[in-house]
Coordinates of C-alpha atoms and ligand atoms in Angstrom, one line a residue:
Chain A
X1 CA 31.1 -26.3 10.4
X2 CA 31.4 -22.7 8.6
X3 CA 27.9 -22.9 7.4
X4 CA 25.2 -25.3 9.2
X5 CA 21.6 -25.1 9.3
X6 CA 20.0 -27.6 11.3
X7 CA 16.3 -28.9 11.7
X8 CA 15.3 -26.3 9.3
X9 CA 11.5 -25.7 8.5
X10 CA 9.6 -23.4 6.7
X11 CA 7.8 -22.8 3.5
X12 CA 6.0 -19.8 2.1
X13 CA 2.7 -17.8 3.0
X14 CA 0.4 -20.0 1.1
X15 CA 2.5 -23.0 1.6
X16 CA 3.8 -23.0 5.1
X17 CA 5.5 -26.8 5.3
X18 CA 7.7 -27.0 2.4
X19 CA 10.7 -27.8 3.6
X20 CA 10.3 -30.0 7.0
X21 CA 13.5 -30.4 8.7
X22 CA 16.5 -30.2 6.9
X23 CA 20.3 -30.4 7.9
X24 CA 22.6 -28.5 5.5
X25 CA 26.1 -27.6 6.0
X26 CA 29.4 -26.8 4.1
X27 CA 33.1 -26.1 5.8
X28 CA 35.5 -23.4 4.5
X29 CA 36.7 -25.1 1.2
X30 CA 34.1 -27.5 0.7
X31 CA 31.9 -27.9 -2.0
X32 CA 28.4 -29.4 -1.1
X33 CA 25.7 -30.5 -3.8
X34 CA 22.2 -30.6 -3.0
X35 CA 20.3 -33.1 -5.2
X36 CA 16.6 -34.1 -5.6
X37 CA 13.6 -34.3 -7.7
X38 CA 11.5 -31.1 -8.8
X39 CA 9.6 -29.8 -6.1
X40 CA 11.5 -31.3 -3.6
X41 CA 11.9 -28.2 -1.6
X42 CA 15.9 -27.6 -2.2
X43 CA 15.1 -23.7 -3.8
X44 CA 13.1 -23.2 -0.7
X45 CA 15.6 -24.9 1.7
X46 CA 18.2 -21.8 0.2
X47 CA 15.8 -19.6 0.5
X48 CA 15.6 -20.2 4.0
X49 CA 19.6 -20.3 4.7
X50 CA 19.6 -16.8 2.9
X51 CA 17.0 -15.1 4.7
X52 CA 14.5 -14.5 2.0
X53 CA 12.0 -16.5 3.6
X54 CA 11.7 -16.7 7.5
X55 CA 12.4 -20.2 8.9
X56 CA 9.5 -21.4 11.2
X57 CA 11.6 -23.4 13.4
X58 CA 15.4 -24.5 13.0
X59 CA 19.1 -23.0 13.1
X60 CA 21.2 -21.2 10.4
X61 CA 25.2 -20.8 11.8
X62 CA 27.5 -18.8 10.0
X63 CA 31.0 -18.9 11.3
X64 CA 29.4 -19.6 14.9
X65 CA 26.5 -17.2 14.7
X66 CA 23.2 -18.2 14.9
X67 CA 21.6 -16.0 12.1
X68 CA 17.5 -18.0 11.5
X69 CA 15.1 -15.3 10.9
X70 CA 17.7 -12.9 10.1
X71 CA 17.0 -10.1 7.5
X72 CA 19.1 -11.3 4.1
X73 CA 20.6 -7.9 4.3
X74 CA 21.9 -9.1 7.6
X75 CA 23.4 -12.7 6.3
X76 CA 24.7 -11.0 3.6
X77 CA 26.8 -8.7 6.0
X78 CA 27.7 -11.4 7.7
X79 CA 29.2 -13.3 4.9
X80 CA 26.6 -15.0 3.1
X81 CA 26.3 -15.2 -0.8
X82 CA 23.0 -16.0 -2.5
X83 CA 22.9 -17.0 -6.4
X84 CA 19.1 -17.7 -6.9
X85 CA 17.5 -20.0 -9.7
X86 CA 16.3 -17.5 -11.1
X87 CA 16.6 -13.4 -11.5
X88 CA 19.5 -13.3 -10.4
X89 CA 21.1 -10.1 -12.2
X90 CA 19.8 -6.9 -12.2
X91 CA 18.5 -6.8 -15.9
X92 CA 18.0 -3.2 -16.5
X93 CA 21.5 -2.5 -14.8
X94 CA 25.1 -2.7 -16.7
X95 CA 27.2 -5.5 -16.0
X96 CA 29.5 -2.6 -14.6
X97 CA 26.8 -1.3 -12.3
X98 CA 25.5 -5.2 -11.2
X99 CA 29.3 -5.5 -10.1
X100 CA 29.1 -2.6 -7.8
X101 CA 25.5 -3.9 -6.7
X102 CA 27.6 -7.0 -5.0
X103 CA 29.9 -4.9 -3.1
X104 CA 27.6 -2.3 -1.2
X105 CA 29.5 -3.3 2.3
X106 CA 32.8 -2.2 0.9
X107 CA 32.1 1.0 -1.7
X108 CA 36.0 2.0 -1.9
X109 CA 36.7 -1.6 -2.7
X110 CA 34.4 -1.7 -5.7
X111 CA 37.1 -0.6 -8.2
X112 CA 39.7 -3.0 -7.0
X113 CA 37.2 -6.1 -7.1
X114 CA 35.6 -5.1 -10.2
X115 CA 39.0 -5.2 -11.9
X116 CA 39.9 -8.7 -10.3
X117 CA 36.3 -9.9 -11.4
X118 CA 37.1 -8.5 -15.1
X119 CA 40.5 -10.3 -15.0
X120 CA 38.6 -13.9 -14.1
X121 CA 35.9 -13.5 -16.3
X122 CA 37.0 -11.4 -19.3
X123 CA 33.6 -12.0 -21.0
X124 CA 32.3 -9.5 -18.5
X125 CA 35.2 -6.8 -18.9
X126 CA 33.8 -6.8 -22.6
X127 CA 30.1 -6.6 -21.5
X128 CA 30.8 -4.1 -18.8
X129 CA 28.8 -1.2 -20.7
X130 CA 25.7 -3.7 -21.5
X131 CA 22.4 -3.8 -19.8
X132 CA 22.8 -7.5 -17.7
X133 CA 19.0 -8.3 -19.3
X134 CA 21.5 -8.6 -22.7
X135 CA 23.7 -11.6 -21.6
X136 CA 23.0 -15.0 -22.9
X137 CA 21.9 -17.7 -20.3
X138 CA 25.6 -18.4 -19.1
X139 CA 26.8 -15.0 -19.3
X140 CA 24.1 -14.6 -16.7
X141 CA 25.3 -16.9 -14.3
X142 CA 29.0 -15.9 -14.8
X143 CA 27.6 -12.1 -13.4
X144 CA 25.8 -13.6 -11.2
X145 CA 28.2 -15.6 -9.5
X146 CA 30.8 -12.8 -10.0
X147 CA 28.4 -10.5 -8.5
X148 CA 28.3 -12.5 -5.2
X149 CA 31.8 -12.8 -5.1
X150 CA 32.4 -9.1 -5.0
X151 CA 30.8 -9.2 -1.5
X152 CA 33.9 -11.6 -0.7
X153 CA 32.1 -13.8 1.2
X154 CA 32.4 -16.8 3.6
X155 CA 29.7 -18.9 2.0
X156 CA 28.3 -19.1 -1.1
X157 CA 24.7 -20.7 -1.9
X158 CA 24.3 -21.6 -5.8
X159 CA 20.6 -22.8 -6.9
X160 CA 21.3 -24.6 -10.2
X161 CA 24.1 -22.9 -11.6
X162 CA 24.1 -24.5 -14.8
X163 CA 20.5 -24.8 -16.0
X164 CA 20.0 -23.9 -19.4
X165 CA 23.7 -24.0 -20.1
X166 CA 25.3 -25.9 -23.1
X167 CA 27.1 -28.6 -21.8
X168 CA 30.5 -27.4 -22.2
X169 CA 29.9 -24.2 -21.1
X170 CA 28.3 -26.0 -17.7
X171 CA 31.5 -27.7 -17.6
X172 CA 33.4 -24.5 -17.4
X173 CA 31.1 -23.1 -15.0
X174 CA 31.9 -26.6 -12.7
X175 CA 35.8 -25.9 -13.0
X176 CA 35.0 -22.1 -12.1
X177 CA 32.4 -23.7 -8.9
X178 CA 35.3 -25.9 -7.7
X179 CA 38.0 -23.1 -8.2
X180 CA 35.9 -21.1 -5.8
X181 CA 35.3 -23.6 -3.0
X182 CA 39.4 -24.3 -3.2
X183 CA 39.8 -20.4 -2.6
X184 CA 38.3 -21.2 0.7
X185 CA 34.8 -20.6 0.6
X186 CA 32.2 -22.9 1.7
X187 CA 29.9 -23.4 -1.3
X188 CA 26.5 -25.3 -1.2
X189 CA 24.8 -25.9 -5.0
X190 CA 21.9 -27.3 -5.9
X191 CA 22.1 -29.1 -9.3
X192 CA 20.2 -31.1 -11.5
X193 CA 23.4 -31.8 -13.6
X194 CA 23.6 -34.4 -11.2
X195 CA 26.3 -36.7 -12.1
X196 CA 29.0 -33.7 -13.1
X197 CA 28.1 -32.1 -10.0
X198 CA 28.9 -34.9 -7.7
X199 CA 32.0 -35.7 -9.9
X200 CA 33.6 -32.5 -8.5
X201 CA 31.9 -32.3 -5.1
X202 CA 33.1 -33.5 -1.7
X203 CA 29.6 -34.2 -0.3
X204 CA 26.1 -34.7 -1.3
X205 CA 22.7 -34.4 0.5
X206 CA 19.9 -35.7 -1.5
X207 CA 16.6 -34.0 -0.3
X208 CA 13.2 -35.4 -1.0
X209 CA 9.8 -34.1 0.0
X210 CA 11.2 -31.6 2.2
X211 CA 13.6 -33.7 4.2
X212 CA 17.0 -35.6 4.0
X213 CA 17.2 -38.6 2.3
X214 CA 20.8 -39.5 2.2
X215 CA 23.8 -37.5 3.2
X216 CA 27.4 -38.6 2.2
X217 CA 30.9 -38.2 0.4
X218 CA 29.9 -37.4 -3.1
X219 CA 31.5 -40.5 -4.4
X220 CA 29.6 -42.7 -2.3
X221 CA 26.0 -40.8 -3.2
X222 CA 26.7 -41.2 -6.6
X223 CA 27.6 -44.8 -6.4
X224 CA 24.7 -45.3 -4.4
X225 CA 22.3 -47.9 -6.5
X226 CA 18.8 -46.1 -5.4
X227 CA 20.2 -42.8 -6.2
X228 CA 21.6 -43.8 -9.4
X229 CA 18.4 -45.4 -10.4
X230 CA 16.3 -42.2 -9.1
X231 CA 18.7 -39.1 -10.3
X232 CA 21.3 -40.3 -12.3
X233 CA 20.2 -43.0 -14.5
X234 CA 17.2 -40.6 -16.5
X235 CA 14.1 -39.0 -16.1
X236 CA 11.6 -41.9 -16.4
X237 CA 11.1 -42.4 -12.7
X238 CA 10.9 -39.3 -9.9
X239 CA 9.7 -40.0 -6.6
X240 CA 8.1 -37.7 -4.1
X241 CA 4.5 -36.2 -4.2
X242 CA 5.3 -33.6 -7.1
X243 CA 6.7 -36.0 -8.7
X244 CA 6.2 -35.7 -12.7
Chain B
X1 CA 0.1 27.8 -39.0
X2 CA 0.9 30.3 -36.5
X3 CA -1.6 29.0 -34.0
X4 CA -0.4 25.7 -34.8
X5 CA 3.1 26.8 -34.0
X6 CA 1.7 28.9 -30.7
X7 CA -0.1 25.4 -29.8
X8 CA 2.7 23.5 -30.2
X9 CA 4.8 25.8 -28.2
X10 CA 2.6 25.8 -25.7
X11 CA 2.2 22.0 -25.6
X12 CA 6.0 21.8 -25.4
X13 CA 5.6 24.0 -22.1
X14 CA 2.7 22.1 -21.0
X15 CA 4.8 18.8 -21.4
X16 CA 7.6 20.0 -19.4
X17 CA 5.6 21.0 -16.3
X18 CA 3.8 17.5 -16.5
X19 CA 6.8 15.4 -16.7
X20 CA 8.3 16.4 -13.3
X21 CA 5.4 15.3 -11.7
X22 CA 5.1 12.2 -14.0
X23 CA 8.8 11.3 -13.1
X24 CA 7.9 11.5 -9.3
X25 CA 4.7 9.0 -10.0
X26 CA 6.7 6.7 -12.1
X27 CA 9.5 6.6 -9.9
X28 CA 7.5 5.9 -6.7
X29 CA 5.4 3.2 -8.9
X30 CA 8.9 1.6 -10.0
X31 CA 10.0 1.0 -6.4
X32 CA 6.8 0.7 -4.1
X33 CA 4.9 -0.9 -7.0
X34 CA 1.8 0.9 -6.5
X35 CA 0.1 4.3 -8.3
X36 CA 0.4 6.8 -5.6
X37 CA -3.1 9.2 -6.2
X38 CA -1.9 11.5 -3.7
X39 CA 0.1 13.2 -5.7
X40 CA -1.9 15.4 -6.7
X41 CA -2.9 16.9 -3.2
X42 CA 1.2 16.6 -2.6
X43 CA 1.8 18.6 -5.5
X44 CA -0.8 21.2 -4.1
X45 CA 1.0 20.8 -0.7
X46 CA 4.3 21.6 -2.1
X47 CA 2.6 24.9 -4.2
X48 CA 1.3 26.1 -1.1
X49 CA 4.2 25.5 0.7
X50 CA 6.2 27.5 -2.0
X51 CA 3.4 30.2 -2.2
X52 CA 3.7 30.8 1.6
X53 CA 7.6 31.1 1.6
X54 CA 7.3 33.7 -1.8
X55 CA 4.7 35.9 -0.6
X56 CA 4.8 35.5 3.2
X57 CA 8.4 35.6 3.5
X58 CA 9.3 37.1 0.2
X59 CA 11.4 34.4 -1.0
X60 CA 12.7 34.9 -4.5
X61 CA 11.1 32.3 -7.2
X62 CA 13.8 29.6 -7.0
X63 CA 14.1 29.4 -3.1
X64 CA 10.2 29.2 -3.7
X65 CA 10.5 26.1 -6.0
X66 CA 13.1 24.5 -3.6
X67 CA 10.6 24.9 -0.6
X68 CA 7.9 23.3 -2.7
X69 CA 10.2 20.3 -3.4
X70 CA 10.7 19.7 0.4
X71 CA 7.3 20.5 1.6
X72 CA 5.8 18.0 -0.7
X73 CA 8.8 15.4 -0.1
X74 CA 8.1 15.4 3.3
X75 CA 4.1 15.4 3.3
X76 CA 5.0 12.2 0.9
X77 CA 6.7 10.5 3.8
X78 CA 4.6 11.4 5.9
X79 CA 1.4 10.1 4.0
X80 CA 3.5 6.6 3.0
X81 CA 4.8 6.0 6.3
X82 CA 1.7 7.1 8.5
X83 CA -1.2 5.8 6.2
X84 CA -0.1 3.6 3.4
X85 CA 2.5 1.7 4.6
X86 CA -0.3 0.0 6.9
X87 CA -2.2 -0.7 4.0
X88 CA 0.8 -2.5 2.0
X89 CA 0.3 -5.7 3.8
X90 CA -3.3 -5.9 2.3
X91 CA -2.1 -5.5 -1.2
X92 CA -1.2 -2.7 -3.7
X93 CA -5.1 -2.1 -4.9
X94 CA -5.5 -1.1 -1.1
X95 CA -2.4 1.1 -0.8
X96 CA -3.5 2.6 -4.4
X97 CA -7.2 3.2 -3.2
X98 CA -5.8 4.3 0.2
X99 CA -3.8 6.8 -1.7
X100 CA -6.5 8.7 -3.5
X101 CA -8.6 8.7 0.0
X102 CA -5.1 10.5 1.5
X103 CA -5.0 12.7 -1.2
X104 CA -8.9 13.6 -0.5
X105 CA -8.2 14.3 3.0
X106 CA -5.0 16.2 2.3
X107 CA -6.7 18.4 -0.3
X108 CA -9.2 19.4 2.1
X109 CA -6.8 20.0 4.7
X110 CA -5.4 22.8 2.6
X111 CA -8.7 24.0 1.5
X112 CA -9.5 24.6 5.5
X113 CA -6.2 26.0 5.9
X114 CA -5.8 28.8 2.8
X115 CA -9.7 28.7 1.6
X116 CA -11.0 28.5 -1.6
X117 CA -9.9 31.3 -3.8
X118 CA -7.2 31.5 -6.1
X119 CA -3.6 32.6 -4.9
X120 CA -1.2 34.1 -7.0
X121 CA 2.7 34.3 -6.7
X122 CA 4.5 37.1 -6.2
X123 CA 6.0 38.0 -9.7
X124 CA 7.0 40.8 -11.9
X125 CA 5.5 41.6 -14.6
X126 CA 7.1 41.5 -17.7
X127 CA 6.7 41.7 -21.4
X128 CA 5.9 38.2 -23.4
X129 CA 8.8 37.3 -25.0
X130 CA 8.3 37.1 -28.8
X131 CA 10.0 34.9 -31.5
X132 CA 8.3 35.6 -34.9
X133 CA 4.7 34.5 -34.5
X134 CA 5.1 33.2 -31.2
X135 CA 4.9 34.5 -28.1
X136 CA 5.9 33.1 -24.5
X137 CA 5.8 34.6 -21.1
X138 CA 9.3 34.9 -19.2
X139 CA 8.1 33.6 -16.0
X140 CA 6.8 30.4 -18.9
X141 CA 10.5 30.0 -19.9
X142 CA 12.0 30.0 -16.6
X143 CA 9.8 27.3 -15.4
X144 CA 10.5 25.0 -18.4
X145 CA 14.0 25.9 -17.3
X146 CA 13.4 24.7 -13.6
X147 CA 11.1 21.7 -14.8
X148 CA 14.7 20.6 -17.0
X149 CA 16.7 21.5 -14.2
X150 CA 14.8 19.4 -12.0
X151 CA 14.6 16.2 -14.6
X152 CA 18.6 16.6 -14.8
X153 CA 19.0 16.7 -11.3
X154 CA 16.9 13.2 -11.1
X155 CA 18.8 11.8 -13.8
X156 CA 21.8 12.3 -12.5
X157 CA 20.8 10.9 -9.1
X158 CA 19.9 7.8 -10.4
X159 CA 23.0 7.4 -12.9
X160 CA 25.4 8.6 -11.0
X161 CA 25.1 8.2 -7.2
X162 CA 25.0 4.9 -5.3
X163 CA 21.7 5.6 -3.5
X164 CA 20.2 5.9 -7.1
X165 CA 21.3 2.8 -8.5
X166 CA 20.4 1.0 -5.2
X167 CA 17.3 2.8 -6.3
X168 CA 17.1 1.1 -9.8
X169 CA 17.9 -1.9 -8.5
X170 CA 14.9 -2.1 -6.4
X171 CA 12.7 -1.1 -8.9
X172 CA 14.3 -3.9 -11.1
X173 CA 14.5 -6.9 -8.9
X174 CA 13.7 -6.1 -5.3
X175 CA 14.8 -9.7 -3.9
X176 CA 18.1 -9.7 -5.2
X177 CA 18.5 -5.9 -3.9
X178 CA 18.0 -7.3 -0.3
X179 CA 20.5 -10.1 -0.9
X180 CA 23.0 -8.0 -2.0
X181 CA 22.6 -6.0 1.3
X182 CA 20.3 -2.9 0.1
X183 CA 17.7 -1.9 2.9
X184 CA 14.2 -2.1 1.2
X185 CA 12.8 0.9 3.5
X186 CA 15.7 3.3 3.1
X187 CA 15.4 3.0 -0.4
X188 CA 11.3 3.3 -0.3
X189 CA 11.8 6.5 2.0
X190 CA 14.1 8.2 -0.5
X191 CA 12.0 7.4 -3.1
X192 CA 9.0 8.6 -2.1
X193 CA 10.8 11.7 -0.5
X194 CA 12.3 12.2 -4.1
X195 CA 9.2 11.6 -6.1
X196 CA 6.8 13.5 -3.9
X197 CA 9.0 16.0 -3.9
X198 CA 9.0 16.6 -7.6
X199 CA 5.1 16.4 -7.6
X200 CA 5.5 19.6 -5.4
X201 CA 8.3 21.0 -7.6
X202 CA 5.5 20.3 -10.7
X203 CA 2.6 21.9 -8.6
X204 CA 4.6 24.8 -7.6
X205 CA 5.4 25.4 -11.7
X206 CA 2.0 25.0 -12.6
X207 CA 0.8 27.3 -9.7
X208 CA 3.2 29.9 -11.3
X209 CA 1.9 29.4 -14.8
X210 CA -1.8 30.4 -13.8
X211 CA -2.6 30.8 -10.0
X212 CA -3.0 28.5 -7.1
X213 CA -5.9 27.1 -5.5
X214 CA -6.7 23.6 -3.6
X215 CA -7.2 22.0 -6.6
X216 CA -4.2 23.0 -8.6
X217 CA -2.5 19.3 -8.1
X218 CA -5.9 17.5 -8.4
X219 CA -6.4 18.6 -11.9
X220 CA -3.3 17.3 -13.3
X221 CA -3.1 14.1 -11.6
X222 CA -5.0 12.4 -14.4
X223 CA -3.0 13.9 -16.8
X224 CA -0.1 13.1 -15.0
X225 CA -1.3 9.2 -14.6
X226 CA -1.9 9.4 -18.4
X227 CA 1.6 10.4 -18.8
X228 CA 3.2 8.0 -16.8
X229 CA 0.8 4.9 -18.2
X230 CA 1.5 6.1 -21.8
X231 CA 5.2 5.9 -21.4
X232 CA 5.4 2.5 -19.4
X233 CA 4.3 2.6 -15.9
X234 CA 7.5 3.1 -14.2
X235 CA 9.7 3.9 -17.1
X236 CA 11.9 7.0 -16.1
X237 CA 12.4 8.2 -19.4
X238 CA 9.1 6.8 -20.5
X239 CA 7.2 9.2 -17.9
X240 CA 9.4 12.2 -19.8
X241 CA 8.0 11.2 -23.4
X242 CA 4.6 10.7 -22.0
X243 CA 4.2 13.7 -20.5
X244 CA 5.3 15.6 -23.8
X245 CA 3.1 13.6 -25.6
X246 CA 0.0 13.9 -23.4
X247 CA 1.1 18.0 -22.9
X248 CA 1.1 18.4 -26.7
X249 CA -2.0 16.1 -27.4
X250 CA -3.8 18.3 -25.0
X251 CA -2.9 21.5 -26.5
X252 CA -3.8 20.8 -29.9
X253 CA -6.8 19.2 -29.0
X254 CA -8.0 22.8 -27.8
X255 CA -7.3 24.3 -31.2
X256 CA -10.9 21.7 -32.3
X257 CA -12.3 20.9 -28.8
X258 CA -13.5 22.8 -26.2
X259 CA -11.1 22.6 -23.2
X260 CA -13.7 20.0 -21.1
X261 CA -12.6 17.4 -23.7
X262 CA -8.8 17.8 -22.9
X263 CA -8.8 14.7 -20.7
X264 CA -10.8 12.5 -22.7
X265 CA -7.8 12.9 -25.6
X266 CA -5.4 12.0 -22.9
X267 CA -7.5 8.8 -22.6
X268 CA -8.0 8.5 -26.0
X269 CA -4.0 8.6 -26.3
X270 CA -3.7 5.9 -23.4
X271 CA -6.2 3.6 -25.5
X272 CA -4.3 4.3 -28.6
X273 CA -0.7 3.5 -27.5
X274 CA -2.0 0.7 -25.4
X275 CA -3.6 -1.1 -28.0
X276 CA -0.3 -1.3 -30.0
X277 CA 2.2 -1.2 -27.2
X278 CA 0.6 -3.1 -24.0
X279 CA 3.6 -2.0 -22.1
X280 CA 3.4 1.1 -23.0
X281 CA 5.7 3.4 -24.8
X282 CA 9.0 2.4 -23.0
X283 CA 7.7 -0.1 -20.7
X284 CA 9.1 -3.3 -19.9
X285 CA 6.5 -6.1 -20.1
X286 CA 5.6 -7.6 -16.6
X287 CA 7.5 -10.6 -16.1
Ligands
ATP1 N1 6.4 -18.4 -4.3 C1 5.8 -19.8 -3.9 N2 5.0 -20.0 -3.1 C2 3.9 -20.9 -2.7 N3 4.3 -22.4 -3.3 C3 5.9 -22.3 -3.7 C4 6.3 -20.8 -4.1 N4 7.6 -21.5 -4.9 C5 7.6 -23.0 -4.9 N5 6.3 -23.1 -4.3 C6 6.5 -24.7 -3.6 O1 7.2 -25.3 -3.4 C7 7.5 -26.6 -3.4 C8 9.0 -26.4 -3.7 O2 9.4 -25.7 -4.5 P1 10.8 -25.5 -4.6 O3 11.1 -24.5 -6.0 O4 11.9 -25.1 -3.3 O5 11.6 -27.1 -5.2 P2 12.9 -27.4 -5.9 O6 13.2 -28.7 -5.1 O7 13.7 -25.9 -6.1 O8 12.6 -27.9 -7.9 P3 13.3 -27.7 -9.0 O9 13.8 -28.8 -8.8 O10 11.9 -27.3 -9.6 O11 13.5 -26.2 -9.0 C9 6.8 -27.0 -4.9 O12 5.8 -28.1 -4.6 C10 6.4 -25.4 -5.5 O13 5.0 -25.7 -6.0
MG2 MG1 14.7 -24.8 -7.6

C-alpha cells in the first residue's frame, strides 16, 4: 500500500479520543471513499493522517516510511497532499499566488506547473488575478485541489470535496477526482454524497464512532443493506452517539 | 486658513511617521495573532541604536536609520523567542500582557544605560523650507521620505517575494500554510524581525524630528495601537490609512484642545470608527 494508516488513535486537546483505532489505506491509482455519520471522526482521522493533529497511537506509512507524529510540513515534503473540508484556500491571496503556495518544495517548477493547472482547469486561468475569497464554492474546491496537485503528491486526502456544490458541479468534480487517481495517485476521500462517490470508487471504508465499521470493495459497501438503510437511503436514521 | 493648512501638513508628517511602526505592529499581529505592546520600547531601542551610530560613530542619517531598523529587529526577535514565545502556550492574552511587561523592562534597561536626559541627533542646521503659507523642516521632509521608502520596501517584500507571500499565507490561514510546507517558526521569526525593525525606524524618525529619551517609543505606543485598530487589526493597508487618520486628527485637535487631549482624540476616533465598522476601516471580519 502506498498510503496506510493503522490503529490510529487521537483527537483534540479538549477531546482526546475521537478516533479510537482506525485503519485507512489507498494504493497508487486507487480511489478509496470514507463514509460515516456526522461526527464519526472522518475529518479528525484525515487530520491525524496529515499531521495537523498528532496521533497518540498508531502508524502512518507513506511509501514505506513511518511518518506518524511528524509535522504537516514533513508529511507534505514526503508526498502527502491534503485538501481540508473548510478554509482550504488562502482567501486573501490571488488564485495565481494560491497555486504558487502549492509549489513551495519546487519553486522553479511553479511556472510550468501553474500553466498545466490552467490548462486542466481553464476557469482558474480566467480568475488568476482575483483573490481566492471571491470564488464560488465550486471554484474554490477546484482551486484547493489544483493547489494540492501543484506539489505533485503521491497520495491525496480529500475532505468532502463536493460539499455545497450543485449536483452538476459535483458530478464534474467526481470525474476529475477519478482522473487524478487514474494518473497514479493514492486518493482517500471523505464524502457525504455517498452514492455517487461509491460509484466511482475502488474501495470504501465506513467509520462509525471513531472506528472502522465496514471495509470492502465500493460496490459491495454500496450493496450492503445496512449501509443502504443508514447512509444511502435518506437521513432519517443516523447511528452513533453524535447522531442527529 | 493658513494655520489649518500648516496643521494638515504637520498631520501628514505625523501620520507618515506613525505609519511605519503601525505597519510593524499590524504585521506582527497578523502573523502571531497577539498585540505586541513591547513595540514602544523596541522603537526606543532602535532609536538609541541609531543615535549611538550617528553621534558615537559619525554614521550619516540614512545609515543610522538602517541601524535603528536592525537593532530593533534583533531586540524584537530576542524578546519574542526569549520571553514571549514561552507564554504563547498560555494563550494570546498572556502574550499581550507579557509584551507589556517586557516593554517596561526594556524601557528601564535603556533608562539605566543612557539616563533620562534628552539626546539629540547630529543634524546640520538648516532653514525650514517654505511653500507659500506652509513651512516644513528639511529633516522632516527627509524623514517622510524615509518613512515612505520603508513602507514601499515592506510592501514590495510582501507582494513580490516568496517569503513575503508565505507570510501573508500564514496570516490568512496558518494550518493550510503548514500543509503547504511553510515552517511557521521561520515565518514568525522573519515577521518579528521586520515588524520590530519597522518600529525601530519609526522610533528613529520620531527621535530625529524632536529629541530622544527613554519614553520616545512609549509615547507613541497608544497612537500606533489606535492607528492599527482603526485601520483594522492585522490589515497592512489599514495600518497606513489608520496612521494618517490618527496623525491628522491628533494634529488638528491641537488647534482646539490642549496637547494633553491628543490621546483622548485618538481613542474617540477608535470609538467612532469601530461603532460603524467593528472590524476597522479595512479589516476583515473575524471568522
Ligand atoms: N476542534 C475541535 N475540538 C474539539 N472537538 C472537536 C473539534 N473538531 C471536531 N470535534 C469533535 O470531534 C468529533 C468528530 O468530528 P469530525 O469533524 O471528525 O467528524 P466528521 O465525521 O468529519 O463529521 P462531518 O460529517 O460533520 O464532517 C465531533 O464530536 C466533534 O464535535
Ligand atoms: Mg468532517
